[in-house]
Amino acid sequence: MKYDVIIVGAGASGMMAAITAASHHKKVLLLERMDKLGKKILATGNGRCNLSNAYMDENCYRGQRPSFAYPMIEEFGLEDLIQFFESLGMLVTEQNGYYYPASLQATTVVDTLAQKLKHLHVDILTEFEVTKAEKRKSTFYVYGNDKCFQSSNLILATGGCAQPNLGSNGSGYKLAKDFHHKITDTFPSLVGLEAEGKYLKDTSGVRNVSNVSVYANNELIAKEHGEVQFTKYGISGIPIFQISHFAIEALRRKKKVKIYLNLMPQMVTLEETTEVFLKSCNYKTVEEFFQGFLNKKLVYAILLRLKIDPRKPVAQLSRKDLNRILDMIQHFEVEIKGYKGYDMAQVTAGGVSTKEIIQGTLESKLLEGLYVVGELLDVDGTCGGYNLQWAFTSGYIAASQIGRQ
Ligand SMILES: Cc1cc2nc3c(=O)[nH]c(=O)nc-3n(C[C@H](O)[C@H](O)[C@H](O)COP(=O)(O)OP(=O)(O)OC[C@H]3O[C@@H](n4cnc5c(N)ncnc54)[C@H](O)[C@@H]3O)c2cc1C
């Protein structure tokens, strides 16, 4: 039997593609290497599945062609995704611009998609890893588990290689390469950054709302704001995830990457306030004085880095040392030496080059009937629902094109 379309990978993009193609009365086979569908979706949004965001623009997506994804998101975006899930009986709720299933349970998303796949009689095989695919004449031959299936169209929806324990083990790159597609440099993104410095053992565990400025060879390359988490290995947290793509890209180009944290971004009158406090609180030690401003561990780390005795009376602090402390509060330097791996990353940056994929249909420019969707492509979104929106959008776009045939 020959299918209209075989879809490799039952993640967000693959399940959306299967539902869309089957809704167009196409005969669909969905192949998944894990024992269950949508395992990664279950881990998203801390188990709540942050599936999209109210704020959407071109800058939310990265890749060698950053403008590749956005026109398609405009075609099938937040409102379409909400309508899609509502048509499947699942309500979507919004919290501060972030969208989740109303149950606030990622399992509802997977269950809802699985119920529709069953209702549409989509053929599904789990624990089926596709190891090879080829096209001869007008037919795709898809191999795995000592079996071979045939189809008129093939959608690669295998994801990248972030968190391989959830299924996406990078095998999609090989499948795409076998069809002569180029893969751009791939690396972990939305991930913590490793730093060097004795202070790290003192600051580990601190969470501090900061302005984050990233410099590569002294040139400002990215800025963010939010709660930075200090860890034993370096820095993490949402603002660090957001800039991680740019920092890691620079590191991979052998650039010197430094991050400067303004640890008190809300305090625009820091110097003036310090002067006022100095008059009324000159009975304190330096450490006690600045603990009124900042987390104790950060104060200790700053004084240690500046080699200023924490127990010194603040009244005896020289003007020069006072200014050095204030400067470090506003420009806390973190020298970035590395980054965490795929096992801790939320997405893979890089992937199948979008230069060889038709924008608007996601069909290969190299081979008719071949489509590449989701994280497997050189498209990665920022934190906040952008990657799932892209996965759903791209699955929908590719399968709609097949549906029109
Ligand atoms: C911990 C974590 C939290 C996240 N939170 C969010 C969030 O809240 N919001 C958000 O937008 N994004 C989030 N993301 C990112 C988002 O989950 C992914 O970008 C998105 O799921 C990618 O969808 P996909 O369909 O392209 O790939 P995947 O979801 O990775 O699915 C690919 C599927 O293909 C299967 N597969 C791979 N190779 C083969 C093969 N050879 N044969 C058969 N099957 C194969 C895999 O087993 C997998 O099931 C998070 C990611 C992680 C890891």
Short mmCIF file of C-alpha atoms and ligand atoms in Angstrom, two decimals:
data_model
loop_
_atom_site.label_atom_id
_atom_site.label_comp_id
_atom_site.label_asym_id
_atom_site.label_seq_id
_atom_site.Cartn_x
_atom_site.Cartn_y
_atom_site.Cartn_z
CA MET A 1 0.00 0.00 0.00
CA LYS A 2 1.24 3.49 -0.84
CA TYR A 3 0.48 6.35 1.59
CA ASP A 4 -0.16 9.93 0.45
CA VAL A 5 2.27 11.06 3.12
CA ILE A 6 4.61 9.52 5.67
CA ILE A 7 5.56 11.71 8.62
CA VAL A 8 8.75 10.91 10.54
CA GLY A 9 8.43 12.02 14.18
CA ALA A 10 5.33 12.42 16.35
CA GLY A 11 6.28 15.60 18.19
CA ALA A 12 4.33 18.86 18.00
CA SER A 13 5.10 19.45 14.31
CA GLY A 14 4.57 15.83 13.23
CA MET A 15 1.24 15.40 15.01
CA MET A 16 -0.05 18.72 13.65
CA ALA A 17 1.06 17.68 10.14
CA ALA A 18 -0.65 14.29 10.46
CA ILE A 19 -3.96 15.81 11.65
CA THR A 20 -3.88 18.47 8.92
CA ALA A 21 -3.09 16.01 6.11
CA ALA A 22 -5.68 13.49 7.32
CA SER A 23 -8.27 16.28 7.57
CA HIS A 24 -7.68 16.76 3.83
CA HIS A 25 -8.58 13.06 3.39
CA LYS A 26 -4.98 12.02 2.79
CA LYS A 27 -3.82 8.55 3.79
CA VAL A 28 -1.22 9.22 6.49
CA LEU A 29 1.41 7.12 8.28
CA LEU A 30 3.03 8.64 11.40
CA LEU A 31 6.27 7.00 12.59
CA GLU A 32 7.73 7.61 16.05
CA ARG A 33 10.90 6.15 17.55
CA MET A 34 9.74 6.50 21.18
CA ASP A 35 7.14 4.29 22.85
CA LYS A 36 4.64 7.18 23.10
CA LEU A 37 3.65 10.24 21.06
CA GLY A 38 4.66 13.77 22.01
CA LYS A 39 7.04 12.97 24.87
CA LYS A 40 8.81 16.32 24.58
CA ILE A 41 5.55 18.26 24.73
CA LEU A 42 4.98 16.73 28.18
CA ALA A 43 8.19 18.39 29.42
CA THR A 44 7.40 21.85 28.05
CA GLY A 45 6.52 24.88 30.15
CA ASN A 46 7.39 22.99 33.35
CA GLY A 47 4.71 20.43 32.50
CA ARG A 48 2.16 23.13 31.60
CA CYS A 49 3.02 23.50 27.88
CA ASN A 50 3.49 27.14 26.99
CA LEU A 51 2.24 26.78 23.43
CA SER A 52 2.32 30.35 22.12
CA ASN A 53 2.63 34.01 23.02
CA ALA A 54 0.63 37.20 22.54
CA TYR A 55 3.75 39.08 21.47
CA MET A 56 5.06 37.86 18.15
CA ASP A 57 7.48 39.39 15.67
CA GLU A 58 10.38 38.51 13.41
CA ASN A 59 12.93 39.04 16.21
CA CYS A 60 11.46 36.14 18.18
CA TYR A 61 13.12 33.73 15.72
CA ARG A 62 16.79 33.07 14.95
CA GLY A 63 18.72 31.20 12.29
CA GLN A 64 20.80 32.04 9.24
CA ARG A 65 17.63 33.50 7.70
CA PRO A 66 15.90 35.04 10.76
CA SER A 67 13.05 36.32 8.56
CA PHE A 68 12.21 32.82 7.25
CA ALA A 69 9.68 31.70 9.86
CA TYR A 70 7.68 34.84 10.61
CA PRO A 71 5.59 35.17 7.40
CA MET A 72 4.36 31.60 8.00
CA ILE A 73 3.56 32.41 11.65
CA GLU A 74 1.47 35.29 10.28
CA GLU A 75 -0.35 32.79 8.07
CA PHE A 76 -1.02 30.32 10.91
CA GLY A 77 -0.44 32.11 14.22
CA LEU A 78 -1.79 32.36 17.73
CA GLU A 79 -5.48 32.87 16.81
CA ASP A 80 -5.37 29.98 14.34
CA LEU A 81 -3.72 27.74 16.93
CA ILE A 82 -6.35 28.61 19.54
CA GLN A 83 -9.10 27.89 16.99
CA PHE A 84 -7.41 24.65 16.02
CA PHE A 85 -7.29 23.41 19.62
CA GLU A 86 -10.84 24.61 20.28
CA SER A 87 -12.01 22.62 17.25
CA LEU A 88 -10.47 19.62 19.01
CA GLY A 89 -12.33 20.46 22.23
CA MET A 90 -9.37 21.92 24.14
CA LEU A 91 -9.57 25.40 25.63
CA VAL A 92 -6.51 27.63 25.74
CA THR A 93 -5.81 30.12 28.52
CA GLU A 94 -3.57 33.19 28.73
CA GLN A 95 -1.37 34.29 31.63
CA ASN A 96 0.63 37.53 31.18
CA GLY A 97 0.73 37.03 27.42
CA TYR A 98 1.79 33.35 27.66
CA TYR A 99 -0.66 30.74 26.34
CA TYR A 100 -1.31 27.32 27.89
CA PRO A 101 -3.97 24.60 27.73
CA ALA A 102 -6.78 25.62 30.13
CA SER A 103 -6.01 22.54 32.25
CA LEU A 104 -2.43 23.89 32.68
CA GLN A 105 -1.35 20.32 31.93
CA ALA A 106 0.86 19.48 28.94
CA THR A 107 -0.67 16.02 28.90
CA THR A 108 -3.99 17.59 27.76
CA VAL A 109 -2.25 18.82 24.58
CA VAL A 110 -0.78 15.40 23.79
CA ASP A 111 -4.04 13.58 24.63
CA THR A 112 -6.09 16.01 22.51
CA LEU A 113 -3.81 15.53 19.49
CA ALA A 114 -3.73 11.73 19.97
CA GLN A 115 -7.55 11.54 20.21
CA LYS A 116 -7.89 13.43 16.91
CA LEU A 117 -5.27 11.23 15.20
CA LYS A 118 -7.29 8.18 16.24
CA HIS A 119 -10.56 9.79 15.13
CA LEU A 120 -9.03 10.49 11.68
CA HIS A 121 -7.73 6.88 11.40
CA VAL A 122 -4.12 7.96 11.00
CA ASP A 123 -1.87 4.90 10.94
CA ILE A 124 0.67 5.23 13.77
CA LEU A 125 3.69 3.13 14.61
CA THR A 126 5.62 3.84 17.81
CA GLU A 127 9.06 2.39 18.66
CA PHE A 128 9.74 2.73 14.95
CA GLU A 129 13.00 4.55 14.20
CA VAL A 130 13.37 5.59 10.58
CA THR A 131 16.96 4.82 9.61
CA LYS A 132 16.85 5.49 5.89
CA ALA A 133 14.62 7.18 3.33
CA GLU A 134 15.01 7.54 -0.42
CA LYS A 135 12.98 8.54 -3.46
CA ARG A 136 12.79 6.51 -6.63
CA LYS A 137 10.69 7.84 -9.50
CA SER A 138 7.64 9.37 -7.74
CA THR A 139 7.76 7.19 -4.61
CA PHE A 140 9.45 7.64 -1.25
CA TYR A 141 10.73 4.45 0.43
CA VAL A 142 11.02 4.78 4.20
CA TYR A 143 12.97 2.13 6.13
CA GLY A 144 13.25 1.05 9.76
CA ASN A 145 12.63 -1.99 12.03
CA ASP A 146 13.31 -4.28 9.01
CA LYS A 147 10.29 -2.82 7.24
CA CYS A 148 9.78 -0.46 4.32
CA PHE A 149 6.81 1.84 3.70
CA GLN A 150 5.99 3.79 0.55
CA SER A 151 4.47 7.23 0.06
CA SER A 152 4.02 10.06 -2.43
CA ASN A 153 5.19 12.70 0.07
CA LEU A 154 7.53 12.65 3.04
CA ILE A 155 7.59 15.07 5.98
CA LEU A 156 10.68 15.09 8.19
CA ALA A 157 9.49 16.19 11.66
CA THR A 158 12.19 14.62 13.79
CA GLY A 159 13.15 17.67 15.86
CA GLY A 160 16.80 18.53 16.53
CA CYS A 161 18.93 17.02 19.28
CA ALA A 162 17.89 18.91 22.42
CA GLN A 163 17.14 16.50 25.27
CA PRO A 164 17.60 13.26 23.32
CA ASN A 165 16.02 11.32 26.18
CA LEU A 166 12.72 12.81 24.98
CA GLY A 167 13.18 11.41 21.47
CA SER A 168 14.95 13.90 19.22
CA ASN A 169 18.36 12.28 18.86
CA GLY A 170 19.61 14.16 15.81
CA SER A 171 18.78 11.33 13.40
CA GLY A 172 16.76 13.74 11.25
CA TYR A 173 19.96 15.49 10.15
CA LYS A 174 21.22 12.28 8.59
CA LEU A 175 17.91 11.68 6.82
CA ALA A 176 18.00 15.24 5.41
CA LYS A 177 21.67 14.92 4.42
CA ASP A 178 20.87 11.72 2.53
CA PHE A 179 18.58 13.90 0.39
CA HIS A 180 21.59 16.25 -0.12
CA HIS A 181 20.29 18.97 2.18
CA LYS A 182 22.85 21.20 3.91
CA ILE A 183 22.87 21.36 7.71
CA THR A 184 24.04 24.64 9.22
CA ASP A 185 26.18 24.67 12.37
CA THR A 186 24.05 23.15 15.16
CA PHE A 187 24.44 23.93 18.86
CA PRO A 188 22.39 23.89 22.07
CA SER A 189 20.31 26.98 22.76
CA LEU A 190 17.97 28.25 25.50
CA VAL A 191 20.56 26.87 27.87
CA GLY A 192 22.76 27.95 30.81
CA LEU A 193 26.22 29.48 30.26
CA GLU A 194 29.40 28.34 31.98
CA ALA A 195 31.60 30.97 33.59
CA GLU A 196 34.92 31.10 35.37
CA GLY A 197 35.58 32.74 38.71
CA LYS A 198 36.15 31.90 42.36
CA TYR A 199 33.02 33.87 43.26
CA LEU A 200 30.73 31.23 41.70
CA LYS A 201 30.88 28.97 44.73
CA ASP A 202 29.67 31.90 46.88
CA THR A 203 26.89 33.10 44.55
CA SER A 204 25.45 29.69 43.67
CA GLY A 205 21.71 29.60 44.36
CA VAL A 206 21.15 33.37 44.13
CA ARG A 207 18.33 34.66 41.92
CA ASN A 208 18.58 38.34 41.06
CA VAL A 209 16.57 40.50 38.65
CA SER A 210 19.22 42.07 36.42
CA ASN A 211 19.85 43.83 33.15
CA VAL A 212 22.00 41.53 31.03
CA SER A 213 24.39 42.91 28.38
CA VAL A 214 26.41 40.51 26.23
CA TYR A 215 29.68 41.58 24.61
CA ALA A 216 31.70 39.61 22.06
CA ASN A 217 35.22 41.00 21.56
CA ASN A 218 34.00 44.16 23.34
CA GLU A 219 31.06 44.67 20.96
CA LEU A 220 27.53 44.67 22.40
CA ILE A 221 25.65 41.78 20.73
CA ALA A 222 22.56 41.23 22.91
CA LYS A 223 20.60 42.69 25.83
CA GLU A 224 17.95 41.21 28.11
CA HIS A 225 16.22 41.82 31.42
CA GLY A 226 14.93 39.33 33.96
CA GLU A 227 15.71 37.00 36.83
CA VAL A 228 19.25 35.65 36.50
CA GLN A 229 20.05 32.45 38.38
CA PHE A 230 23.59 32.02 39.66
CA THR A 231 24.70 28.39 39.63
CA LYS A 232 27.85 26.46 40.51
CA TYR A 233 28.85 26.37 36.85
CA GLY A 234 27.84 29.90 35.82
CA ILE A 235 24.56 31.67 35.06
CA SER A 236 21.14 30.51 33.97
CA GLY A 237 17.49 31.59 34.02
CA ILE A 238 15.16 32.98 31.36
CA PRO A 239 17.19 36.11 30.40
CA ILE A 240 20.32 33.95 30.02
CA PHE A 241 18.39 31.41 27.90
CA GLN A 242 17.19 34.29 25.71
CA ILE A 243 20.70 35.54 24.94
CA SER A 244 22.34 32.10 24.90
CA HIS A 245 22.05 31.72 21.11
CA PHE A 246 24.13 34.87 20.52
CA ALA A 247 26.68 34.15 23.27
CA ILE A 248 27.24 30.56 22.10
CA GLU A 249 27.47 31.56 18.44
CA ALA A 250 30.19 34.09 19.39
CA LEU A 251 32.05 31.50 21.50
CA ARG A 252 31.97 29.08 18.58
CA ARG A 253 33.58 31.81 16.46
CA LYS A 254 36.35 31.96 19.08
CA LYS A 255 35.29 35.40 20.30
CA LYS A 256 35.82 36.54 23.90
CA VAL A 257 32.38 36.66 25.48
CA LYS A 258 31.65 38.74 28.57
CA ILE A 259 28.33 39.39 30.21
CA TYR A 260 27.77 42.47 32.35
CA LEU A 261 24.94 42.35 34.87
CA ASN A 262 23.37 45.46 36.31
CA LEU A 263 22.36 43.87 39.61
CA MET A 264 20.12 46.80 40.61
CA PRO A 265 18.47 47.90 37.35
CA GLN A 266 15.46 49.39 39.14
CA MET A 267 17.66 51.71 41.24
CA VAL A 268 18.45 54.65 38.96
CA THR A 269 19.53 56.82 41.90
CA LEU A 270 22.04 54.35 43.35
CA GLU A 271 24.81 56.90 43.89
CA GLU A 272 22.50 59.48 45.52
CA THR A 273 20.81 56.87 47.75
CA THR A 274 24.22 55.58 48.86
CA GLU A 275 25.21 59.10 49.92
CA VAL A 276 22.01 59.50 51.98
CA PHE A 277 22.44 56.08 53.64
CA LEU A 278 26.10 56.78 54.36
CA LYS A 279 25.08 59.73 56.51
CA SER A 280 22.51 57.79 58.57
CA CYS A 281 24.13 54.33 58.65
CA ASN A 282 27.85 55.00 59.05
CA TYR A 283 27.89 52.67 62.11
CA LYS A 284 27.74 49.61 59.81
CA THR A 285 30.49 47.48 58.30
CA VAL A 286 30.87 47.60 54.50
CA GLU A 287 29.22 44.19 54.25
CA GLU A 288 26.29 45.18 56.47
CA PHE A 289 25.84 48.44 54.56
CA PHE A 290 25.48 46.84 51.13
CA GLN A 291 23.36 43.96 52.43
CA GLY A 292 20.63 46.59 52.68
CA PHE A 293 20.84 46.85 48.89
CA LEU A 294 21.52 43.37 47.58
CA ASN A 295 21.52 39.64 48.32
CA LYS A 296 24.16 38.83 50.97
CA LYS A 297 25.95 36.33 48.75
CA LEU A 298 26.30 38.89 45.96
CA VAL A 299 27.65 41.52 48.36
CA TYR A 300 30.20 39.04 49.69
CA ALA A 301 31.25 38.06 46.15
CA ILE A 302 31.63 41.70 45.08
CA LEU A 303 33.80 42.56 48.10
CA LEU A 304 35.88 39.41 47.59
CA ARG A 305 36.44 40.23 43.91
CA LEU A 306 37.45 43.80 44.79
CA LYS A 307 39.63 42.56 47.69
CA ILE A 308 37.82 44.86 50.14
CA ASP A 309 37.53 43.63 53.74
CA PRO A 310 33.80 43.00 54.39
CA ARG A 311 34.21 43.79 58.11
CA LYS A 312 35.76 47.22 57.53
CA PRO A 313 33.62 50.07 58.95
CA VAL A 314 31.83 51.73 56.03
CA ALA A 315 32.82 55.12 57.49
CA GLN A 316 36.44 54.22 56.73
CA LEU A 317 35.80 53.16 53.13
CA SER A 318 37.76 55.31 50.67
CA ARG A 319 35.82 57.20 48.00
CA LYS A 320 37.67 55.17 45.35
CA ASP A 321 36.61 51.82 46.88
CA LEU A 322 33.04 53.04 47.31
CA ASN A 323 32.90 53.90 43.60
CA ARG A 324 34.42 50.53 42.70
CA ILE A 325 31.65 48.76 44.64
CA LEU A 326 28.91 50.85 43.03
CA ASP A 327 30.44 50.22 39.62
CA MET A 328 30.53 46.47 40.17
CA ILE A 329 26.90 46.44 41.33
CA GLN A 330 25.99 47.98 37.98
CA HIS A 331 28.55 46.13 35.83
CA PHE A 332 29.06 42.71 37.43
CA GLU A 333 31.34 41.01 34.91
CA VAL A 334 30.84 37.33 34.10
CA GLU A 335 33.41 35.88 31.74
CA ILE A 336 31.72 33.15 29.67
CA LYS A 337 33.86 30.10 29.00
CA GLY A 338 31.35 27.58 27.71
CA TYR A 339 27.76 26.41 27.73
CA LYS A 340 25.68 23.48 28.86
CA GLY A 341 25.01 20.64 26.44
CA TYR A 342 22.01 19.26 24.60
CA ASP A 343 20.95 17.30 27.67
CA MET A 344 20.04 20.61 29.34
CA ALA A 345 19.07 22.70 26.30
CA GLN A 346 15.48 23.47 25.36
CA VAL A 347 16.20 23.74 21.63
CA THR A 348 18.79 23.16 18.93
CA ALA A 349 20.00 26.22 17.06
CA GLY A 350 20.90 25.57 13.42
CA GLY A 351 19.63 22.67 11.34
CA VAL A 352 18.45 22.02 7.80
CA SER A 353 19.37 25.16 5.86
CA THR A 354 16.27 27.22 5.09
CA LYS A 355 17.96 28.42 1.89
CA GLU A 356 17.02 25.05 0.35
CA ILE A 357 13.42 25.08 1.62
CA ILE A 358 10.53 26.95 -0.01
CA GLN A 359 9.25 29.67 2.31
CA GLY A 360 5.47 29.35 2.47
CA THR A 361 5.17 25.60 1.76
CA LEU A 362 8.27 24.11 3.48
CA GLU A 363 8.82 21.83 0.51
CA SER A 364 12.41 21.02 -0.38
CA LYS A 365 13.85 23.01 -3.29
CA LEU A 366 15.96 19.95 -4.07
CA LEU A 367 13.32 17.22 -4.16
CA GLU A 368 9.61 17.43 -4.94
CA GLY A 369 7.37 15.91 -2.27
CA LEU A 370 9.95 16.22 0.54
CA TYR A 371 9.04 18.60 3.40
CA VAL A 372 11.04 19.63 6.48
CA VAL A 373 9.30 21.11 9.54
CA GLY A 374 9.77 22.14 13.18
CA GLU A 375 13.03 22.28 15.07
CA LEU A 376 14.83 20.18 12.46
CA LEU A 377 15.00 23.33 10.33
CA ASP A 378 17.49 26.13 11.02
CA VAL A 379 14.84 28.04 13.02
CA ASP A 380 14.94 28.50 16.78
CA GLY A 381 12.63 30.70 18.77
CA THR A 382 13.15 32.54 22.03
CA CYS A 383 11.63 31.31 25.31
CA GLY A 384 7.91 31.88 25.75
CA GLY A 385 5.94 29.56 23.45
CA TYR A 386 7.71 30.52 20.22
CA ASN A 387 9.20 27.09 19.50
CA LEU A 388 5.93 25.21 19.90
CA GLN A 389 4.10 27.84 17.84
CA TRP A 390 6.70 27.32 15.10
CA ALA A 391 6.40 23.53 15.35
CA PHE A 392 2.59 23.68 15.04
CA THR A 393 2.70 26.36 12.32
CA SER A 394 5.26 24.52 10.21
CA GLY A 395 3.48 21.17 10.52
CA TYR A 396 0.24 22.84 9.45
CA ILE A 397 1.84 24.70 6.50
CA ALA A 398 3.57 21.64 5.02
CA ALA A 399 0.56 19.34 5.39
CA SER A 400 -1.83 21.97 3.99
CA GLN A 401 0.33 22.13 0.87
CA ILE A 402 0.11 18.35 0.54
CA GLY A 403 -3.63 18.58 1.23
CA ARG A 404 -4.07 20.94 -1.73
CA GLN A 405 -2.66 18.33 -4.14
C1 LIG B 1 12.46 20.91 28.74
C2 LIG B 1 11.91 21.65 27.56
C3 LIG B 1 10.94 22.62 27.76
C4 LIG B 1 10.43 23.33 26.67
N1 LIG B 1 9.44 24.23 26.88
C5 LIG B 1 8.89 24.88 25.84
C6 LIG B 1 7.77 25.74 26.02
O1 LIG B 1 7.22 25.87 27.13
N2 LIG B 1 7.29 26.40 24.93
C7 LIG B 1 7.83 26.23 23.68
O2 LIG B 1 7.36 26.86 22.74
N3 LIG B 1 8.86 25.38 23.47
C8 LIG B 1 9.38 24.69 24.50
N4 LIG B 1 10.40 23.80 24.28
C9 LIG B 1 10.87 23.58 22.89
C10 LIG B 1 9.83 22.74 22.11
O3 LIG B 1 9.41 21.67 22.92
C11 LIG B 1 10.40 22.18 20.81
O4 LIG B 1 10.99 23.22 20.06
C12 LIG B 1 9.31 21.53 19.97
O5 LIG B 1 8.68 20.51 20.71
C13 LIG B 1 9.87 20.97 18.68
O6 LIG B 1 8.87 20.23 18.03
P1 LIG B 1 9.26 19.26 16.84
O7 LIG B 1 8.00 18.58 16.45
O8 LIG B 1 10.02 19.98 15.81
O9 LIG B 1 10.29 18.21 17.48
P2 LIG B 1 10.14 17.23 18.73
O10 LIG B 1 9.11 17.70 19.65
O11 LIG B 1 11.51 17.03 19.24
O12 LIG B 1 9.58 15.89 18.08
C14 LIG B 1 10.34 15.11 17.22
C15 LIG B 1 9.86 13.67 17.33
O13 LIG B 1 10.50 12.89 16.33
C16 LIG B 1 10.88 11.65 16.87
N5 LIG B 1 12.00 11.14 16.06
C17 LIG B 1 13.23 11.67 15.94
N6 LIG B 1 13.96 10.97 15.06
C18 LIG B 1 13.17 9.97 14.61
C19 LIG B 1 13.36 8.90 13.68
N7 LIG B 1 14.51 8.76 13.03
N8 LIG B 1 12.35 8.05 13.48
C20 LIG B 1 11.16 8.18 14.12
N9 LIG B 1 10.93 9.19 15.01
C21 LIG B 1 11.91 10.07 15.24
C22 LIG B 1 11.27 12.00 18.29
O14 LIG B 1 11.23 10.86 19.13
C23 LIG B 1 10.24 13.05 18.65
O15 LIG B 1 9.09 12.50 19.25
C24 LIG B 1 10.91 23.07 25.35
C25 LIG B 1 11.87 22.08 25.16
C26 LIG B 1 12.37 21.37 26.25
C27 LIG B 1 13.39 20.31 26.00
#
